[in-house]
Amino acid sequence: MGSSLVLLTTQAKALDDPLPCHSEDLQLWFSDLPGELQLAKAYCQPCPMRRVCLAGAVERHEPHGVWGGEIFAKGAIIAEKRLPGRPRSAGHAGARRRPRAARG
């Protein structure tokens, strides 16, 4: 298990600069809000441990969170997280209701 958490932690401690997930709010990496997960992904991009972190997360089938700049859900990488619930249909996005015609 070359990408184990122990190896990852050991390598991270050897770096001079703190890793983004250690210097920013850790909750961003495990948020339910899509915007916060995108921010965590952006923080991961310049991280020198990104590839090792991602490989380890894939190996461990991480159930959720941002690992190595990718969002994991149910052990798989997803492009983006959506809020729970049914998405609005295209015809109703921002559309106003029309008033009923007067009967008469």
PDB file of C-alpha atoms in Angstrom:
ATOM      1  CA  MET A   1       0.000   0.000   0.000  1.00  0.00           C
ATOM      2  CA  GLY A   2       2.432   2.644  -1.267  1.00  0.00           C
ATOM      3  CA  SER A   3      -0.117   5.448  -1.056  1.00  0.00           C
ATOM      4  CA  SER A   4      -1.203   4.775   2.514  1.00  0.00           C
ATOM      5  CA  LEU A   5      -2.257   7.533   4.869  1.00  0.00           C
ATOM      6  CA  VAL A   6       0.864   6.931   6.958  1.00  0.00           C
ATOM      7  CA  LEU A   7       3.119   7.537   3.953  1.00  0.00           C
ATOM      8  CA  LEU A   8       1.098  10.574   2.934  1.00  0.00           C
ATOM      9  CA  THR A   9       1.313  12.061   6.423  1.00  0.00           C
ATOM     10  CA  THR A  10       5.045  11.399   6.649  1.00  0.00           C
ATOM     11  CA  GLN A  11       5.699  13.050   3.286  1.00  0.00           C
ATOM     12  CA  ALA A  12       3.485  16.012   4.166  1.00  0.00           C
ATOM     13  CA  LYS A  13       5.348  16.638   7.428  1.00  0.00           C
ATOM     14  CA  ALA A  14       8.651  16.742   5.530  1.00  0.00           C
ATOM     15  CA  LEU A  15       7.505  19.777   3.509  1.00  0.00           C
ATOM     16  CA  ASP A  16       8.314  23.289   4.670  1.00  0.00           C
ATOM     17  CA  ASP A  17       5.030  24.846   3.572  1.00  0.00           C
ATOM     18  CA  PRO A  18       1.811  23.718   5.219  1.00  0.00           C
ATOM     19  CA  LEU A  19      -0.531  21.895   2.873  1.00  0.00           C
ATOM     20  CA  PRO A  20      -3.712  23.720   1.850  1.00  0.00           C
ATOM     21  CA  CYS A  21      -5.867  21.207   3.731  1.00  0.00           C
ATOM     22  CA  HIS A  22      -3.800  21.953   6.844  1.00  0.00           C
ATOM     23  CA  SER A  23      -3.728  25.741   6.488  1.00  0.00           C
ATOM     24  CA  GLU A  24      -7.300  26.419   5.280  1.00  0.00           C
ATOM     25  CA  ASP A  25     -10.606  25.470   6.899  1.00  0.00           C
ATOM     26  CA  LEU A  26     -10.711  21.665   6.760  1.00  0.00           C
ATOM     27  CA  GLN A  27     -14.509  21.735   6.547  1.00  0.00           C
ATOM     28  CA  LEU A  28     -14.233  22.936   2.933  1.00  0.00           C
ATOM     29  CA  TRP A  29     -12.915  19.499   1.923  1.00  0.00           C
ATOM     30  CA  PHE A  30     -15.954  17.734   3.410  1.00  0.00           C
ATOM     31  CA  SER A  31     -18.686  20.293   2.794  1.00  0.00           C
ATOM     32  CA  ASP A  32     -22.116  19.533   1.362  1.00  0.00           C
ATOM     33  CA  LEU A  33     -22.082  22.826  -0.550  1.00  0.00           C
ATOM     34  CA  PRO A  34     -20.910  22.594  -4.163  1.00  0.00           C
ATOM     35  CA  GLY A  35     -19.228  26.006  -4.069  1.00  0.00           C
ATOM     36  CA  GLU A  36     -17.134  25.102  -1.042  1.00  0.00           C
ATOM     37  CA  LEU A  37     -16.042  21.830  -2.654  1.00  0.00           C
ATOM     38  CA  GLN A  38     -14.985  23.734  -5.784  1.00  0.00           C
ATOM     39  CA  LEU A  39     -12.954  26.083  -3.569  1.00  0.00           C
ATOM     40  CA  ALA A  40     -11.255  23.087  -1.913  1.00  0.00           C
ATOM     41  CA  LYS A  41     -10.454  21.679  -5.376  1.00  0.00           C
ATOM     42  CA  ALA A  42      -8.874  25.008  -6.319  1.00  0.00           C
ATOM     43  CA  TYR A  43      -6.765  25.003  -3.143  1.00  0.00           C
ATOM     44  CA  CYS A  44      -5.526  21.493  -4.048  1.00  0.00           C
ATOM     45  CA  GLN A  45      -4.221  22.391  -7.518  1.00  0.00           C
ATOM     46  CA  PRO A  46      -0.798  23.792  -6.504  1.00  0.00           C
ATOM     47  CA  CYS A  47      -0.320  21.283  -3.660  1.00  0.00           C
ATOM     48  CA  PRO A  48       2.850  19.187  -4.047  1.00  0.00           C
ATOM     49  CA  MET A  49       1.046  16.189  -2.494  1.00  0.00           C
ATOM     50  CA  ARG A  50      -1.944  16.313  -4.844  1.00  0.00           C
ATOM     51  CA  ARG A  51      -1.094  13.247  -6.946  1.00  0.00           C
ATOM     52  CA  VAL A  52      -0.127  11.105  -3.970  1.00  0.00           C
ATOM     53  CA  CYS A  53      -3.251  12.230  -2.114  1.00  0.00           C
ATOM     54  CA  LEU A  54      -5.464  11.384  -5.101  1.00  0.00           C
ATOM     55  CA  ALA A  55      -3.843   7.980  -5.608  1.00  0.00           C
ATOM     56  CA  GLY A  56      -4.348   7.134  -1.955  1.00  0.00           C
ATOM     57  CA  ALA A  57      -7.992   8.209  -2.022  1.00  0.00           C
ATOM     58  CA  VAL A  58      -8.649   6.067  -5.088  1.00  0.00           C
ATOM     59  CA  GLU A  59      -6.900   3.120  -3.439  1.00  0.00           C
ATOM     60  CA  ARG A  60      -8.927   3.523  -0.231  1.00  0.00           C
ATOM     61  CA  HIS A  61     -12.210   4.168  -2.105  1.00  0.00           C
ATOM     62  CA  GLU A  62     -12.771   7.325  -0.054  1.00  0.00           C
ATOM     63  CA  PRO A  63     -16.515   7.676   0.495  1.00  0.00           C
ATOM     64  CA  HIS A  64     -16.697  11.484   0.288  1.00  0.00           C
ATOM     65  CA  GLY A  65     -14.755  14.721   0.307  1.00  0.00           C
ATOM     66  CA  VAL A  66     -12.119  16.404  -1.839  1.00  0.00           C
ATOM     67  CA  TRP A  67      -8.917  14.382  -2.185  1.00  0.00           C
ATOM     68  CA  GLY A  68      -6.091  15.302  -4.515  1.00  0.00           C
ATOM     69  CA  GLY A  69      -8.189  17.983  -6.166  1.00  0.00           C
ATOM     70  CA  GLU A  70     -11.095  15.682  -7.023  1.00  0.00           C
ATOM     71  CA  ILE A  71     -14.528  15.307  -5.439  1.00  0.00           C
ATOM     72  CA  PHE A  72     -15.386  11.835  -4.156  1.00  0.00           C
ATOM     73  CA  ALA A  73     -18.918  10.589  -3.561  1.00  0.00           C
ATOM     74  CA  LYS A  74     -19.684   6.993  -2.615  1.00  0.00           C
ATOM     75  CA  GLY A  75     -16.093   6.001  -3.387  1.00  0.00           C
ATOM     76  CA  ALA A  76     -16.048   7.393  -6.938  1.00  0.00           C
ATOM     77  CA  ILE A  77     -14.754  10.614  -8.478  1.00  0.00           C
ATOM     78  CA  ILE A  78     -17.501  12.980  -9.628  1.00  0.00           C
ATOM     79  CA  ALA A  79     -17.205  16.175 -11.653  1.00  0.00           C
ATOM     80  CA  GLU A  80     -19.319  18.262  -9.304  1.00  0.00           C
ATOM     81  CA  LYS A  81     -21.597  17.856  -6.346  1.00  0.00           C
ATOM     82  CA  ARG A  82     -25.181  18.947  -6.588  1.00  0.00           C
ATOM     83  CA  LEU A  83     -27.464  19.970  -3.796  1.00  0.00           C
ATOM     84  CA  PRO A  84     -30.002  17.336  -2.771  1.00  0.00           C
ATOM     85  CA  GLY A  85     -33.426  17.475  -4.339  1.00  0.00           C
ATOM     86  CA  ARG A  86     -34.828  17.550  -7.804  1.00  0.00           C
ATOM     87  CA  PRO A  87     -33.237  20.035 -10.221  1.00  0.00           C
ATOM     88  CA  ARG A  88     -35.458  22.707 -11.699  1.00  0.00           C
ATOM     89  CA  SER A  89     -36.686  22.081 -15.189  1.00  0.00           C
ATOM     90  CA  ALA A  90     -35.313  24.343 -17.916  1.00  0.00           C
ATOM     91  CA  GLY A  91     -38.711  25.943 -18.503  1.00  0.00           C
ATOM     92  CA  HIS A  92     -39.085  27.025 -14.888  1.00  0.00           C
ATOM     93  CA  ALA A  93     -35.621  28.369 -14.150  1.00  0.00           C
ATOM     94  CA  GLY A  94     -36.308  31.986 -13.274  1.00  0.00           C
ATOM     95  CA  ALA A  95     -39.618  32.022 -15.140  1.00  0.00           C
ATOM     96  CA  ARG A  96     -42.516  33.946 -13.640  1.00  0.00           C
ATOM     97  CA  ARG A  97     -45.998  32.591 -13.362  1.00  0.00           C
ATOM     98  CA  ARG A  98     -48.509  34.114 -15.695  1.00  0.00           C
ATOM     99  CA  PRO A  99     -51.647  35.480 -14.065  1.00  0.00           C
ATOM    100  CA  ARG A 100     -54.858  33.596 -14.721  1.00  0.00           C
ATOM    101  CA  ALA A 101     -57.069  35.078 -17.375  1.00  0.00           C
ATOM    102  CA  ALA A 102     -60.155  36.808 -15.979  1.00  0.00           C
ATOM    103  CA  ARG A 103     -63.272  34.710 -16.250  1.00  0.00           C
ATOM    104  CA  GLY A 104     -66.139  36.286 -17.478  1.00  0.00           C
TER     105      GLY A 104
END
